[in-house]
mmCIF file of C-alpha atoms and ligand atoms in Angstrom:
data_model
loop_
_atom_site.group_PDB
_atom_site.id
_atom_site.type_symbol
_atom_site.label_atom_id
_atom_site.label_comp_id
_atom_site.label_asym_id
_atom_site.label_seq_id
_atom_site.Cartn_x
_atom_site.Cartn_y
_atom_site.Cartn_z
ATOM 1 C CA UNK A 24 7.375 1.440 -22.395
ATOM 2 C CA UNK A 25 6.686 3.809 -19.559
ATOM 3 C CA UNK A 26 3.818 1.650 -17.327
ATOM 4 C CA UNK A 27 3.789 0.449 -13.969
ATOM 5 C CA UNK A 28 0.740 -1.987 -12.949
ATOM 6 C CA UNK A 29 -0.253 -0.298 -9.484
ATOM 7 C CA UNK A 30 -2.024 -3.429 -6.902
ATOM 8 C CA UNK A 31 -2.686 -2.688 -3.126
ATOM 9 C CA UNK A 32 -4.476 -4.118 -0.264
ATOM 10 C CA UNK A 33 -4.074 -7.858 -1.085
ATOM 11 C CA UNK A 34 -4.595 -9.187 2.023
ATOM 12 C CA UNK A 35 -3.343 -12.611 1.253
ATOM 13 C CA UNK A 36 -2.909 -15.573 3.542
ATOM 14 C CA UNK A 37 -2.335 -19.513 3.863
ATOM 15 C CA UNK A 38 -5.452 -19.806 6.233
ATOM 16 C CA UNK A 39 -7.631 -16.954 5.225
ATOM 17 C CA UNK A 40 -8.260 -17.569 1.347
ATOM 18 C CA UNK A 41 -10.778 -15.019 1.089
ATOM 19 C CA UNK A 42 -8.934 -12.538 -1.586
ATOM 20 C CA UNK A 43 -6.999 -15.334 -3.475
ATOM 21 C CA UNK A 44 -9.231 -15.635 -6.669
ATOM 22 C CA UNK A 45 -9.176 -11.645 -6.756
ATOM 23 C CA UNK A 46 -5.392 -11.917 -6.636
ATOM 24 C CA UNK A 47 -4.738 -14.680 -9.415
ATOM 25 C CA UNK A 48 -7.033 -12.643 -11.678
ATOM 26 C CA UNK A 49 -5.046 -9.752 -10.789
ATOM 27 C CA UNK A 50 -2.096 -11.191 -11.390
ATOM 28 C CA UNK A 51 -3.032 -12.644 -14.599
ATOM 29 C CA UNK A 52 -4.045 -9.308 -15.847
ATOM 30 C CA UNK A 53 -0.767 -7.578 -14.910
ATOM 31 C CA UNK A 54 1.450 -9.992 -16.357
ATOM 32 C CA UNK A 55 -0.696 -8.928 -19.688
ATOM 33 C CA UNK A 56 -0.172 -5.571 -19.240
ATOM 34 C CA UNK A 57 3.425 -5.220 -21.015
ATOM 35 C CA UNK A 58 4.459 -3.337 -18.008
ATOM 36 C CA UNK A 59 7.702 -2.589 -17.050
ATOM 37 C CA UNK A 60 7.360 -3.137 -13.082
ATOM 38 C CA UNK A 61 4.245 -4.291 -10.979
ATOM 39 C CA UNK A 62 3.901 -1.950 -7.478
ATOM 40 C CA UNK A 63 2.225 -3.522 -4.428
ATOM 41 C CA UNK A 64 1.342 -0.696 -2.434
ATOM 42 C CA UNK A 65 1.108 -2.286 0.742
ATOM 43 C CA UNK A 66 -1.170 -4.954 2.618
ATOM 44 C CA UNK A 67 0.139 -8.088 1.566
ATOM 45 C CA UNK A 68 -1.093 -9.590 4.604
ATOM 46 C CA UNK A 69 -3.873 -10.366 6.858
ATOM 47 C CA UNK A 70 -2.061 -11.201 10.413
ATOM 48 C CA UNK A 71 1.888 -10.173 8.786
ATOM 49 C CA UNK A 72 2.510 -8.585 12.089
ATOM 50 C CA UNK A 73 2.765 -11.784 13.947
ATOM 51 C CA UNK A 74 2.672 -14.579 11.304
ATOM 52 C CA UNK A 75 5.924 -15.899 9.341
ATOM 53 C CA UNK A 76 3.931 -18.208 7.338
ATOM 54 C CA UNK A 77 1.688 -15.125 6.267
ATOM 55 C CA UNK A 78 4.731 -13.050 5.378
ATOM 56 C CA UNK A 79 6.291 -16.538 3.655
ATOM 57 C CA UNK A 80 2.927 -16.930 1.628
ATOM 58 C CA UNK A 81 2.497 -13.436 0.083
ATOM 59 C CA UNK A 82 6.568 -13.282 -0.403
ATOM 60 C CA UNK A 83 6.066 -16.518 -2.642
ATOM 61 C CA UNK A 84 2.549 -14.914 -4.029
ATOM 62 C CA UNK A 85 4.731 -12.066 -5.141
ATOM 63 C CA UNK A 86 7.823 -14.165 -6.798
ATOM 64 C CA UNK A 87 5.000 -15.776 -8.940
ATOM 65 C CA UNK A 88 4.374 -12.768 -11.076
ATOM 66 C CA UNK A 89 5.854 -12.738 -14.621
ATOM 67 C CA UNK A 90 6.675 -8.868 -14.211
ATOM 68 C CA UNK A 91 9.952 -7.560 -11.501
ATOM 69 C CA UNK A 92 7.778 -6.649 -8.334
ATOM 70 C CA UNK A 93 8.309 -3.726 -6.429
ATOM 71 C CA UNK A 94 6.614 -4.671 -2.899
ATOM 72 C CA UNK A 95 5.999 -1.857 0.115
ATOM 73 C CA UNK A 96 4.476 -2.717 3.826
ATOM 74 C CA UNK A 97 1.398 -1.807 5.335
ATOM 75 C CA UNK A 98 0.077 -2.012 8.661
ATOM 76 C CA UNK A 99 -1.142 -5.632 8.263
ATOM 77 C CA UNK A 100 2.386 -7.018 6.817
ATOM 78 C CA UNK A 101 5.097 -4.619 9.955
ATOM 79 C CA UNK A 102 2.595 -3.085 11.974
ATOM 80 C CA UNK A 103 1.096 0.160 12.673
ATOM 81 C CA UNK A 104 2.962 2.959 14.082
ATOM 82 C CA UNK A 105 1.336 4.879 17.108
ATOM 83 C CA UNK A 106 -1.733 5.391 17.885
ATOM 84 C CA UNK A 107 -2.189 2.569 15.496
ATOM 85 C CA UNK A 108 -5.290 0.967 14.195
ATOM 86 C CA UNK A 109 -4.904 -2.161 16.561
ATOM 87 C CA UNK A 110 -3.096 -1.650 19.973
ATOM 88 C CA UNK A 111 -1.609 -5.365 19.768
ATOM 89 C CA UNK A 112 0.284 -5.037 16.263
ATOM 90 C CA UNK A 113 2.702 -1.627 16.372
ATOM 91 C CA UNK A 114 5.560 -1.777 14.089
ATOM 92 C CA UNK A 115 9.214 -2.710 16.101
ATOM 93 C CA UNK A 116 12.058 -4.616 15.329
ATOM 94 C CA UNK A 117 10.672 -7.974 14.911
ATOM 95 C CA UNK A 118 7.969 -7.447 12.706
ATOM 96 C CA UNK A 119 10.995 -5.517 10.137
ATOM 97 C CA UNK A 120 13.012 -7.883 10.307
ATOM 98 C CA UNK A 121 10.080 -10.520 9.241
ATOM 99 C CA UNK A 122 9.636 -8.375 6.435
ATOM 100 C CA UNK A 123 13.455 -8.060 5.608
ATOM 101 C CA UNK A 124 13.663 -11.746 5.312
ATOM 102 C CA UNK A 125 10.781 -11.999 2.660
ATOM 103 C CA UNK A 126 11.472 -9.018 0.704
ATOM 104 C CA UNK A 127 14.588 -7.465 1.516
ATOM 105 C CA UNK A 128 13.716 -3.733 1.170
ATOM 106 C CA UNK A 129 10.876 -1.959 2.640
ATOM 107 C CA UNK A 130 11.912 1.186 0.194
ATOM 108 C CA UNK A 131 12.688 1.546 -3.813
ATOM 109 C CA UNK A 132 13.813 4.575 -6.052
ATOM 110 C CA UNK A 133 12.982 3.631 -9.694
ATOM 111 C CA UNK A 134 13.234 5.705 -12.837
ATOM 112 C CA UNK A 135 10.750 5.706 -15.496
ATOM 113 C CA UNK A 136 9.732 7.868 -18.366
ATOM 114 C CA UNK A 137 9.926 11.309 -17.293
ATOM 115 C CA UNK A 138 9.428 10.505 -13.688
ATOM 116 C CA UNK A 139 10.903 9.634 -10.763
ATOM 117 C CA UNK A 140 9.118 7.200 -8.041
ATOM 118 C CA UNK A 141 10.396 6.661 -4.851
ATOM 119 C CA UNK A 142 8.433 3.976 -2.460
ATOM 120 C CA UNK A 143 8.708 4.256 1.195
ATOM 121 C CA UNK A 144 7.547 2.517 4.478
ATOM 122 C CA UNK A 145 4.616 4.558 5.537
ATOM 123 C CA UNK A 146 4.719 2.730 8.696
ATOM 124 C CA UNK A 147 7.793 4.089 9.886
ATOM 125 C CA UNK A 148 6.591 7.520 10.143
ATOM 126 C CA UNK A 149 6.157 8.918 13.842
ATOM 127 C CA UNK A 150 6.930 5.275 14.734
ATOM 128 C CA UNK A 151 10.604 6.812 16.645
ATOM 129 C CA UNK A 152 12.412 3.771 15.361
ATOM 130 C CA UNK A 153 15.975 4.171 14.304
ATOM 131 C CA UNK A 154 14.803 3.055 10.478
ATOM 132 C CA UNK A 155 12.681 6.195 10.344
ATOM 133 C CA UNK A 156 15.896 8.444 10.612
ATOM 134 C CA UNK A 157 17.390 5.995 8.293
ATOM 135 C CA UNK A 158 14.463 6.353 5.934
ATOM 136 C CA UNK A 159 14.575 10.179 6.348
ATOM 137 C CA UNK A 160 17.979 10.544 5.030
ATOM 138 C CA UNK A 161 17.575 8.161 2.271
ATOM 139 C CA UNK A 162 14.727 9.883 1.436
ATOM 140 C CA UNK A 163 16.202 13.265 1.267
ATOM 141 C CA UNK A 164 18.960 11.748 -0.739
ATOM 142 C CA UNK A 165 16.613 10.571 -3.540
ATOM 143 C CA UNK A 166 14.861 13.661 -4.108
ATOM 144 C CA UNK A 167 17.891 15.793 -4.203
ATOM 145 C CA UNK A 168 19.307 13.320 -7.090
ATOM 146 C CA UNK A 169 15.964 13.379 -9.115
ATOM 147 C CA UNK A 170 17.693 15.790 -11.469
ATOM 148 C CA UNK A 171 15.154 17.325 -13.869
ATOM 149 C CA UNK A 172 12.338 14.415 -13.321
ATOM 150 C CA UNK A 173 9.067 14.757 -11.922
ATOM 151 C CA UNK A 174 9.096 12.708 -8.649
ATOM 152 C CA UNK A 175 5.968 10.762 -7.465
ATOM 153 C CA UNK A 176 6.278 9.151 -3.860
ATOM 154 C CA UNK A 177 4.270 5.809 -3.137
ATOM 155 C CA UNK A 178 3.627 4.539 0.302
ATOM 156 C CA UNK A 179 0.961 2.537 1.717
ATOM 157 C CA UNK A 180 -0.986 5.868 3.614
ATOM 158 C CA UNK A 181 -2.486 8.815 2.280
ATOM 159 C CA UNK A 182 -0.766 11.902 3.978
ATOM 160 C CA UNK A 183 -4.365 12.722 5.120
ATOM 161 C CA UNK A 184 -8.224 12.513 4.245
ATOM 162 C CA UNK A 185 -9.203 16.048 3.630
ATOM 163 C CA UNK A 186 -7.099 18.590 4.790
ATOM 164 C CA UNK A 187 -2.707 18.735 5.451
ATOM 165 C CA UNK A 188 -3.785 20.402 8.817
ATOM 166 C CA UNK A 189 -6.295 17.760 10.369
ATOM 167 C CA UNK A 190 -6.334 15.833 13.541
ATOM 168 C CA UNK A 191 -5.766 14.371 15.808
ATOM 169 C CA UNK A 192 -3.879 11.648 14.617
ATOM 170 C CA UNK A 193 -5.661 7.940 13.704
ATOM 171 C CA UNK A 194 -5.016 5.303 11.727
ATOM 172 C CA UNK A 195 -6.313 6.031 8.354
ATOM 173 C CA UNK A 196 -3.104 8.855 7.484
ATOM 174 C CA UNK A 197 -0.366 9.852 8.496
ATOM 175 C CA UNK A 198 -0.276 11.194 12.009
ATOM 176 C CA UNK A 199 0.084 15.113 12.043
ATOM 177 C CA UNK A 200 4.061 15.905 12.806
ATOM 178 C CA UNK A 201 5.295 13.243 10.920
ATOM 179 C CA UNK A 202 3.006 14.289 8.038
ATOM 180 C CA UNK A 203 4.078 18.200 8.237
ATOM 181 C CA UNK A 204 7.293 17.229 8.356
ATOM 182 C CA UNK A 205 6.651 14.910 4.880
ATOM 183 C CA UNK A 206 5.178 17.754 3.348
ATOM 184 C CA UNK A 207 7.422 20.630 3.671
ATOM 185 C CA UNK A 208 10.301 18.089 2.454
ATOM 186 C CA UNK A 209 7.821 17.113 -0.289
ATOM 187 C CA UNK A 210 7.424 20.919 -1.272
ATOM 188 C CA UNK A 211 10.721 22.097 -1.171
ATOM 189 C CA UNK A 212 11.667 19.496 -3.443
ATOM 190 C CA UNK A 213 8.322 20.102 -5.719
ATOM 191 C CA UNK A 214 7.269 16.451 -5.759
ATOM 192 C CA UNK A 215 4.395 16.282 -8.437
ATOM 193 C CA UNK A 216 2.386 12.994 -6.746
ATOM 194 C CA UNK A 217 1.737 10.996 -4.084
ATOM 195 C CA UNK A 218 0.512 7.588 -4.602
ATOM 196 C CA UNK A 219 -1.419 5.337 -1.650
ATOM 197 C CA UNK A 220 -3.334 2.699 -0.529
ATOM 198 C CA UNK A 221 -4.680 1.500 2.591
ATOM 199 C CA UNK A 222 -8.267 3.034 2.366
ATOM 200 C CA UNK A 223 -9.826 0.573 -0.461
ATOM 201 C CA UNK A 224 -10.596 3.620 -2.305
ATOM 202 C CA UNK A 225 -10.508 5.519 -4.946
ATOM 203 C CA UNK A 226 -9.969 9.351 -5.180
ATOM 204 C CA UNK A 227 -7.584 11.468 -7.505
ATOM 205 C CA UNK A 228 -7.388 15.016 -6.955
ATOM 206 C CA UNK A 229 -5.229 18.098 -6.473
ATOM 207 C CA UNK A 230 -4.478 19.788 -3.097
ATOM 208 C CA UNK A 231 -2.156 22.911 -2.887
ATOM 209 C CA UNK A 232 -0.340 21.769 -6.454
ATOM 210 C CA UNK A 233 0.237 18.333 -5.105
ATOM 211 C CA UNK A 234 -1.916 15.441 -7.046
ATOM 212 C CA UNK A 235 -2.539 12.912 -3.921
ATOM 213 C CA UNK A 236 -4.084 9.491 -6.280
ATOM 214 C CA UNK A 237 -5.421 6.837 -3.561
ATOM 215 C CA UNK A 238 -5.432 3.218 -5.303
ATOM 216 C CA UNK A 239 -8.469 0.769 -5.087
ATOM 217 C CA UNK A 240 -7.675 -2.770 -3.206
ATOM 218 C CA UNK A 241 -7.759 -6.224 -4.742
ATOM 219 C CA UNK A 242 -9.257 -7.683 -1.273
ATOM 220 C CA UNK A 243 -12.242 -6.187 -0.371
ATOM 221 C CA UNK A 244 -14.630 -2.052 0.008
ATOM 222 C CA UNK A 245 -13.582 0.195 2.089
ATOM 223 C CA UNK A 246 -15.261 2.216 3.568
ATOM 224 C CA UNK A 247 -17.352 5.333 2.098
ATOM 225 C CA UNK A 248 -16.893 7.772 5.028
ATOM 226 C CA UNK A 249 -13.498 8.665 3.811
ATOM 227 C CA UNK A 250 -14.189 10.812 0.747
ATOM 228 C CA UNK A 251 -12.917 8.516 -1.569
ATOM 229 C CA UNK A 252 -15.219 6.135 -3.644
ATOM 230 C CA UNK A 253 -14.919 2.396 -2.105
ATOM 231 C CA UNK A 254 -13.263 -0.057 -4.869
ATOM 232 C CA UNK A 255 -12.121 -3.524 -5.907
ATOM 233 C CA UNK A 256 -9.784 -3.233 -8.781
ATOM 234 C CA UNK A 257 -6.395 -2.062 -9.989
ATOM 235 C CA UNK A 258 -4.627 0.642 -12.220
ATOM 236 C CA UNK A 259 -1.836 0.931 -14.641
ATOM 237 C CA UNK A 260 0.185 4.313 -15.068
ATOM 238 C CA UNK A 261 1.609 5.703 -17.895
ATOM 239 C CA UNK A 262 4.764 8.082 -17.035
ATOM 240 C CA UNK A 263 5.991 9.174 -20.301
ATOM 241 C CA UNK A 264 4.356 12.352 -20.020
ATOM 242 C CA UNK A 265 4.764 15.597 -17.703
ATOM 243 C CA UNK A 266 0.969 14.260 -16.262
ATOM 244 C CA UNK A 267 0.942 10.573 -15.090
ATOM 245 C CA UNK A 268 -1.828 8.541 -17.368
ATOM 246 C CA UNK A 269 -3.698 6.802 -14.931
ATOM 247 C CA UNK A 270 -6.159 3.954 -16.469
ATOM 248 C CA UNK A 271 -8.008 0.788 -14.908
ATOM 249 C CA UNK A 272 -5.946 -2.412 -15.314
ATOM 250 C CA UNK A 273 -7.925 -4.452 -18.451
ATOM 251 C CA UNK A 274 -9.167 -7.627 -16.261
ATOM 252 C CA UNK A 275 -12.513 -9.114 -15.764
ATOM 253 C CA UNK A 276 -14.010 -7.457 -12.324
ATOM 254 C CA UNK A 277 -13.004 -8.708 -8.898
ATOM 255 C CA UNK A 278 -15.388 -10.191 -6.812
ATOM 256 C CA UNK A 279 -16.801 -6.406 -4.207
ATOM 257 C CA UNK A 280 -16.137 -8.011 -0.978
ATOM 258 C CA UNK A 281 -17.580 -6.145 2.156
ATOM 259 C CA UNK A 282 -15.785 -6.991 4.750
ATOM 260 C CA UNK A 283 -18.797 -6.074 7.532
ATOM 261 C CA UNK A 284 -20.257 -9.189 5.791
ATOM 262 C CA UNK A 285 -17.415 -11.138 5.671
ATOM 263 C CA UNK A 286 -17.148 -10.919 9.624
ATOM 264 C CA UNK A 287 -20.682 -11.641 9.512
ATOM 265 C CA UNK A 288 -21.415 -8.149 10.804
ATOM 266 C CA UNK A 289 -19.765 -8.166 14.229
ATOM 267 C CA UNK A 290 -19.305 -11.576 15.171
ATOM 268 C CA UNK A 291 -15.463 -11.412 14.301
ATOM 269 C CA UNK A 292 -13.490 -8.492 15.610
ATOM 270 C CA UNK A 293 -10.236 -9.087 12.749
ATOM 271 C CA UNK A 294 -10.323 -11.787 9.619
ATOM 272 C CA UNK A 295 -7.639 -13.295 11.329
ATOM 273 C CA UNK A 296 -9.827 -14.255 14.235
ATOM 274 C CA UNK A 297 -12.310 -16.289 11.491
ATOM 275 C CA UNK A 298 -12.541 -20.020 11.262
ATOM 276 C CA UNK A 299 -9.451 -21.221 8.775
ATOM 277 C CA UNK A 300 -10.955 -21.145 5.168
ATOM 278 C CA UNK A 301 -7.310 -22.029 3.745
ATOM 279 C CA UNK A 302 -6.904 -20.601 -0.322
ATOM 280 C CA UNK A 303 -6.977 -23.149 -3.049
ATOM 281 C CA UNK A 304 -3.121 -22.927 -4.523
ATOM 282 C CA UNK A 305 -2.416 -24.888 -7.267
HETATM 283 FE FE1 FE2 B 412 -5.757 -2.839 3.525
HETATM 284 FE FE1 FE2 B 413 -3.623 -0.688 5.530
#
């Protein structure tokens, strides 16, 4: 058994219920999957930059699956780093150490099959905190060990949209130094795949020898004027092989949530701003 169960964007919360019905169907259909490890690729949260109970929820959410859980932040669970997608919620100190309580690593190195996958916190790149040295170095350290594996890197950004070379920097990739610097690591140490979420869509393809697979969300469409193809839904990966198998995860489909009509087209700025429409635990 060489599968991982690949789930991003959850956006889950005790207030904001929207996504929870995706998520239990989700999570029923990866604890069917006979996989060795589920990955949540990052967005656990709506408001995780400034809510415990938010970070407390999805924590518990997580420890409910059936499978071990392999869990990476986003910028709605520590924060963005600079320029950032919202001014008021930058990754620091804090909003780590919220996460450290609730999961206790922001980073993994797992081996499986042929492969090796290392998760890291995509927000720490270009954010200048000490953790981003830290991350650096540990990073470093498990690609020199991978040995004779194939290494695939997950993290909740894509290194870019289009092209390694664009700008300036936003909040939909990696921001440009940080991301050169990623890449020449990345090539001198012939990493195979990278593996992200964050846009709510799909796209798979090849760019100077290195496979860059974004994943689709459980919460709600991104949108199309990334490239990618906008998508509800989840994957499972096969890593036996030399070439990961990438497949849909078997489930009934997830309710296509646009979020422009969710925040009834401009009348809410963020979901967290909407009236409380709490989820319906059992
Ligand atoms: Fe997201
Ligand atoms: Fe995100």
């Amino acid at each position: 058994m060489s599968k991982i169960v690949f789930l991003s964007d959850l956006h889950l919360s005790p207030t904001h219920g929207f996504f929870w019905p995706n998520f239990l169907t989700a999570r029923a259909a990866a604890d069917a999957a006979g996989a060795e490890a589920v990955v949540v690729c990052g967005d656990l949260c709506i408001n995780g930059p400034d809510s415990d109970d938010e970070m407390t929820f999805a924590a518990r959410a997580l420890a409910s699956f059936a499978t071990p859980v392999l869990a990476l932040p986003g910028n709605h669970d520590v924060g963005d780093e600079p320029p950032g997608q919202d001014p008021e919620q930058i990754i620091d100190g804090p909003r780590l150490a919220r996460w450290d309580a609730a999961f206790g690593a922001d980073r993994f190195v797992r081996d499986i099959g042929a492969w090796r996958l290392i998760g890291v916190n995509a927000q720490l790149f270009g954010s200048g905190l000490v953790r981003e040295w830290e991350q650096d170095d540990w990073l470093a350290s498990c690609l020199a060990g991978a040995a004779d594996r194939r290494i695939a890197l997950v993290l909740h950004k894509p290194l870019f949209i289009e092209t390694a070379d664009e700008g300036p920097a936003n909040a939909s990739s990696l921001t440009p130094a940080p991301r050169a610097k990623l890449l020449a690591l990345l090539q001198a140490h012939g990493v195979a795949m990278v593996i992200s979420g964050h846009l709510h869509a799909r796209r798979d393809r090849v760019v100077a020898g290195l496979r860059h697979l974004w994943l689709p969300a459980i919460a709600f469409l991104g949108s199309a004027s990334h490239g990618g193809v906008p998508g509800v839904d989840a994957v499972v990966m096969d890593f036996s092989g030399s070439e990961v198998v990438v497949e849909p995860l078997p489930m009934p489909r997830l309710e296509q949530h646009d979020l422009a009509a969710l925040k009834q087209h401009g009348r809410y700025k963020f979901l967290r701003d909407m009236p409380p429409c709490p989820p319906e635990v059992t």
